[in-house]
Amino acid sequence: MGGADGAVRRLSGQFISLEGGEGVGKSTQTARLAAALEARGVHVVVTREPGGSEGAEAIRGLLMQGEVSRWSPHAEALLFAAARADHVEKRIRPALEAGQWVLCDRYIDSTRAYQGGQGIDDAAILALHAFGSKGLLPDRTLLLTLPAGTGEERALERDQGIADRFGARGSEFHAQVAAAFDRIADAEGDRIRRVDASGSPDAVTGRLMDALSDLLP
Ligand code: TYD
C-alpha cells in the first residue's frame, strides 16, 4: 500500500531474544549475531536483561549481588518483572515502534526457567508480564543448548570462583533451569528455535543466522 513518498510503511522492527543456561556462550553470541546482522544491512539495538535501561540496571544490582538467600522467590520474580517493565517501556518498545530490530540477551523465558524452577508457577510469571510489560513477546527466541553440565564447566572457568547470585547455585538448580527451557521450547515451537551451542563460535553464529533466515529482509 505504501505510496511513492513512503508515508505508509510498516514501522515495526523484529524483536529477537537469546536464551540459555549458564556458560552456553550467550553474551559472546549476542555480540557476534549483532555483527552478522549489521553485515547483512540490518541495524540492531543490542540490549540485555536484567537491565537495559537506567531503572532496570539499578534493579539488576539488587538482583545480582548479595547472598543467594537475599530475596524470596516471590520478591525476586517481582523484581525481574519490574526491571523488565522499565526496559520494555523505555527501550524495547520505542525501538520496535521506530522500526528497529532489537536483540536482547535474556528476556521473559529466563524468568520462566530460573524463577519457575523455584516454585513460582508459569501462569503467575506470565500474569506479571502481562501487567508489567503488556505481555510483549519476542518475534523469535533463540535457545542456545549444550549437553548437561558442559555450560556450567565453561561458566566456572569464566567466573573464576566469583559467580553472581545465580551462577553460585548448584548443578541441580541448573539442571532444573535446562529442563524448564526445554519444556517452554517444546510448547512454543513457533516462537522458539533451539540452536546447538557446541563447536566453533563461527559455526554457532551461522546456526543462529539460519534460525532467523525467514525474518531477514
Ligand atoms: P548475566 O550476568 O547476564 O549472565 P549470563 O546471562 O551470562 O548468565 O546474569 C544474569 C543472571 O540472572 C543469570 O544467572 C540468569 C538470571 N536471570 C534470572 O534468574 N531471571 C531472569 O528473568 C533473568 C533475565 C536472568
Short mmCIF file of C-alpha atoms and ligand atoms in Angstrom, two decimals:
data_model
loop_
_atom_site.label_atom_id
_atom_site.label_comp_id
_atom_site.label_asym_id
_atom_site.label_seq_id
_atom_site.Cartn_x
_atom_site.Cartn_y
_atom_site.Cartn_z
CA MET A 1 0.00 0.00 0.00
CA GLY A 2 2.95 2.33 0.54
CA GLY A 3 2.79 5.45 -1.58
CA ALA A 4 5.74 6.82 -3.55
CA ASP A 5 6.60 9.10 -0.64
CA GLY A 6 6.94 6.06 1.62
CA ALA A 7 4.47 7.59 4.08
CA VAL A 8 2.65 4.31 4.59
CA ARG A 9 5.07 1.67 5.67
CA ARG A 10 5.34 -0.85 8.42
CA LEU A 11 7.04 0.77 11.41
CA SER A 12 7.69 -2.34 13.34
CA GLY A 13 11.09 -3.95 13.85
CA GLN A 14 11.77 -7.56 14.79
CA PHE A 15 12.29 -8.44 18.43
CA ILE A 16 14.78 -11.30 18.94
CA SER A 17 15.77 -12.78 22.30
CA LEU A 18 18.67 -15.10 23.06
CA GLU A 19 18.25 -17.58 25.89
CA GLY A 20 20.09 -20.44 27.55
CA GLY A 21 21.63 -21.65 30.80
CA GLU A 22 24.96 -20.63 32.34
CA GLY A 23 28.04 -20.78 30.11
CA VAL A 24 26.35 -21.50 26.77
CA GLY A 25 28.14 -18.51 25.24
CA LYS A 26 25.09 -16.28 25.07
CA SER A 27 26.87 -12.96 25.60
CA THR A 28 29.56 -13.74 23.02
CA GLN A 29 26.93 -14.88 20.56
CA THR A 30 24.75 -11.82 21.15
CA ALA A 31 27.66 -9.61 20.03
CA ARG A 32 28.54 -11.90 17.12
CA LEU A 33 24.96 -12.17 15.93
CA ALA A 34 24.57 -8.37 16.06
CA ALA A 35 27.69 -8.03 13.89
CA ALA A 36 26.41 -10.66 11.44
CA LEU A 37 23.06 -8.86 11.17
CA GLU A 38 24.75 -5.50 10.65
CA ALA A 39 26.83 -7.10 7.87
CA ARG A 40 23.52 -8.08 6.23
CA GLY A 41 22.39 -4.46 6.47
CA VAL A 42 20.11 -4.94 9.47
CA HIS A 43 20.80 -2.41 12.21
CA VAL A 44 20.11 -3.84 15.65
CA VAL A 45 19.69 -2.36 19.10
CA VAL A 46 21.58 -4.73 21.41
CA THR A 47 20.43 -4.98 24.99
CA ARG A 48 20.30 -7.39 27.94
CA GLU A 49 18.33 -8.44 30.98
CA PRO A 50 18.18 -7.93 33.84
CA GLY A 51 18.98 -4.33 32.86
CA GLY A 52 19.00 -2.49 29.55
CA SER A 53 17.53 0.79 30.83
CA GLU A 54 18.64 3.06 33.66
CA GLY A 55 15.99 1.90 36.10
CA ALA A 56 16.38 -1.76 35.16
CA GLU A 57 20.17 -1.58 35.59
CA ALA A 58 19.61 -0.27 39.12
CA ILE A 59 17.33 -3.23 39.84
CA ARG A 60 19.96 -5.55 38.30
CA GLY A 61 22.36 -4.51 41.07
CA LEU A 62 19.81 -5.58 43.68
CA LEU A 63 19.22 -8.90 41.95
CA MET A 64 22.76 -9.95 41.15
CA GLN A 65 24.63 -9.05 44.31
CA GLY A 66 24.48 -10.44 47.80
CA GLU A 67 23.63 -13.78 49.34
CA VAL A 68 21.68 -16.38 47.35
CA SER A 69 19.01 -16.10 50.08
CA ARG A 70 18.76 -12.28 49.81
CA TRP A 71 15.35 -12.42 48.09
CA SER A 72 12.50 -14.87 48.38
CA PRO A 73 11.47 -16.44 45.05
CA HIS A 74 8.33 -14.24 45.05
CA ALA A 75 10.23 -10.99 45.68
CA GLU A 76 12.77 -12.00 43.04
CA ALA A 77 10.04 -12.66 40.43
CA LEU A 78 8.58 -9.20 41.15
CA LEU A 79 11.99 -7.52 40.81
CA PHE A 80 12.61 -9.20 37.44
CA ALA A 81 9.13 -8.17 36.27
CA ALA A 82 9.70 -4.57 37.43
CA ALA A 83 13.08 -4.37 35.70
CA ARG A 84 11.55 -5.77 32.50
CA ALA A 85 8.61 -3.32 32.62
CA ASP A 86 11.03 -0.38 32.69
CA HIS A 87 13.24 -1.89 29.97
CA VAL A 88 10.28 -2.58 27.66
CA GLU A 89 8.74 0.85 28.16
CA LYS A 90 11.90 2.93 27.90
CA ARG A 91 13.98 1.00 25.40
CA ILE A 92 12.49 -2.03 23.65
CA ARG A 93 9.07 -0.76 22.62
CA PRO A 94 10.30 2.66 21.39
CA ALA A 95 12.96 0.94 19.24
CA LEU A 96 10.44 -1.52 17.74
CA GLU A 97 7.98 1.28 17.07
CA ALA A 98 10.75 3.15 15.25
CA GLY A 99 11.17 0.09 13.01
CA GLN A 100 14.45 -1.08 14.54
CA TRP A 101 15.46 -4.63 15.33
CA VAL A 102 16.09 -5.39 18.99
CA LEU A 103 18.40 -8.20 20.09
CA CYS A 104 18.04 -8.96 23.79
CA ASP A 105 20.40 -11.16 25.83
CA ARG A 106 17.79 -12.96 28.02
CA TYR A 107 14.11 -12.00 28.39
CA ILE A 108 10.87 -13.45 29.83
CA ASP A 109 11.85 -17.10 29.20
CA SER A 110 14.75 -16.67 31.64
CA THR A 111 12.27 -15.73 34.36
CA ARG A 112 10.10 -18.72 33.44
CA ALA A 113 13.13 -21.06 33.55
CA TYR A 114 15.03 -19.65 36.56
CA GLN A 115 12.25 -18.41 38.83
CA GLY A 116 9.84 -21.05 37.53
CA GLY A 117 12.17 -23.71 38.88
CA GLN A 118 11.74 -22.27 42.37
CA GLY A 119 8.07 -22.75 42.88
CA ILE A 120 6.74 -19.70 41.03
CA ASP A 121 4.27 -21.07 38.54
CA ASP A 122 4.37 -20.20 34.88
CA ALA A 123 0.89 -18.67 34.89
CA ALA A 124 1.87 -16.26 37.68
CA ILE A 125 5.03 -15.21 35.83
CA LEU A 126 3.04 -14.62 32.64
CA ALA A 127 0.43 -12.65 34.60
CA LEU A 128 3.17 -10.37 36.00
CA HIS A 129 4.49 -9.98 32.46
CA ALA A 130 1.02 -9.07 31.17
CA PHE A 131 0.71 -6.42 33.88
CA GLY A 132 4.24 -5.01 33.70
CA SER A 133 5.09 -5.23 30.02
CA LYS A 134 1.71 -5.70 28.32
CA GLY A 135 2.81 -9.26 27.63
CA LEU A 136 5.28 -8.25 24.91
CA LEU A 137 6.88 -11.39 23.47
CA PRO A 138 9.79 -11.69 21.04
CA ASP A 139 9.09 -12.45 17.38
CA ARG A 140 11.79 -15.13 17.65
CA THR A 141 13.62 -16.63 20.59
CA LEU A 142 16.90 -18.46 20.02
CA LEU A 143 17.61 -21.01 22.74
CA LEU A 144 21.28 -21.99 22.89
CA THR A 145 21.71 -25.56 24.07
CA LEU A 146 24.63 -27.67 25.28
CA PRO A 147 24.76 -31.17 26.77
CA ALA A 148 24.06 -31.18 30.55
CA GLY A 149 26.99 -29.96 32.67
CA THR A 150 29.05 -28.55 29.78
CA GLY A 151 27.84 -24.98 30.18
CA GLU A 152 28.43 -24.99 33.92
CA GLU A 153 32.05 -26.07 33.42
CA ARG A 154 32.57 -23.19 30.99
CA ALA A 155 30.90 -20.76 33.41
CA LEU A 156 33.08 -21.94 36.32
CA GLU A 157 36.20 -21.31 34.26
CA ARG A 158 34.92 -17.90 33.19
CA ASP A 159 33.84 -16.76 36.67
CA GLN A 160 36.98 -17.97 38.47
CA GLY A 161 35.03 -18.59 41.67
CA ILE A 162 33.30 -15.19 41.78
CA ALA A 163 29.91 -16.17 40.41
CA ASP A 164 26.84 -13.93 40.91
CA ARG A 165 23.73 -14.95 42.92
CA PHE A 166 22.58 -17.24 40.10
CA GLY A 167 25.84 -18.76 38.88
CA ALA A 168 26.61 -19.68 42.50
CA ARG A 169 23.78 -22.23 42.64
CA GLY A 170 24.35 -25.98 42.39
CA SER A 171 24.13 -28.33 39.43
CA GLU A 172 20.64 -29.48 40.44
CA PHE A 173 19.38 -25.90 40.06
CA HIS A 174 20.98 -25.60 36.61
CA ALA A 175 19.52 -28.94 35.51
CA GLN A 176 16.06 -27.65 36.51
CA VAL A 177 16.66 -24.48 34.51
CA ALA A 178 17.63 -26.53 31.43
CA ALA A 179 14.56 -28.74 31.81
CA ALA A 180 12.29 -25.70 32.11
CA PHE A 181 13.79 -24.13 28.95
CA ASP A 182 13.15 -27.45 27.20
CA ARG A 183 9.51 -27.56 28.25
CA ILE A 184 8.92 -23.97 27.12
CA ALA A 185 10.63 -24.62 23.76
CA ASP A 186 8.52 -27.76 23.22
CA ALA A 187 5.32 -25.88 23.96
CA GLU A 188 6.14 -22.76 21.91
CA GLY A 189 7.85 -24.12 18.83
CA ASP A 190 6.54 -21.31 16.61
CA ARG A 191 8.47 -18.67 18.52
CA ILE A 192 11.40 -20.60 19.98
CA ARG A 193 14.18 -22.27 17.98
CA ARG A 194 16.79 -24.47 19.66
CA VAL A 195 20.31 -23.77 18.43
CA ASP A 196 23.24 -26.11 19.15
CA ALA A 197 25.87 -24.05 21.02
CA SER A 198 28.72 -26.54 20.54
CA GLY A 199 31.58 -26.16 18.09
CA SER A 200 33.37 -23.01 16.97
CA PRO A 201 31.90 -19.57 17.70
CA ASP A 202 31.66 -19.03 13.93
CA ALA A 203 29.63 -22.19 13.45
CA VAL A 204 27.25 -21.20 16.26
CA THR A 205 26.73 -17.71 14.80
CA GLY A 206 25.99 -19.33 11.42
CA ARG A 207 23.33 -21.54 13.03
CA LEU A 208 21.78 -18.51 14.74
CA MET A 209 21.60 -16.65 11.42
CA ASP A 210 19.99 -19.73 9.80
CA ALA A 211 17.36 -19.71 12.56
CA LEU A 212 16.49 -16.12 11.58
CA SER A 213 16.62 -16.57 7.80
CA ASP A 214 12.86 -16.29 7.31
CA LEU A 215 12.81 -12.91 9.10
CA LEU A 216 15.72 -11.35 7.20
CA PRO A 217 14.97 -8.71 4.59
P1 TYD B 1 24.28 -12.36 33.46
O1 TYD B 1 25.37 -11.61 34.11
O2 TYD B 1 23.52 -11.65 32.43
O3 TYD B 1 24.95 -13.66 32.95
P2 TYD B 1 24.61 -14.74 31.87
O4 TYD B 1 23.43 -14.29 31.11
O5 TYD B 1 25.88 -14.78 31.08
O6 TYD B 1 24.38 -16.00 32.63
O7 TYD B 1 23.36 -12.97 34.59
C1 TYD B 1 22.05 -12.97 34.58
C2 TYD B 1 21.62 -14.00 35.62
O8 TYD B 1 20.30 -13.71 36.05
C3 TYD B 1 21.64 -15.38 35.06
O9 TYD B 1 22.20 -16.27 36.00
C4 TYD B 1 20.18 -15.72 34.90
C5 TYD B 1 19.49 -14.84 35.90
N1 TYD B 1 18.15 -14.40 35.46
C6 TYD B 1 17.03 -14.88 36.13
O10 TYD B 1 17.15 -15.66 37.08
N2 TYD B 1 15.80 -14.45 35.73
C7 TYD B 1 15.62 -13.58 34.69
O11 TYD B 1 14.48 -13.20 34.36
C8 TYD B 1 16.80 -13.09 34.02
C9 TYD B 1 16.65 -12.11 32.88
C10 TYD B 1 18.04 -13.53 34.43
#
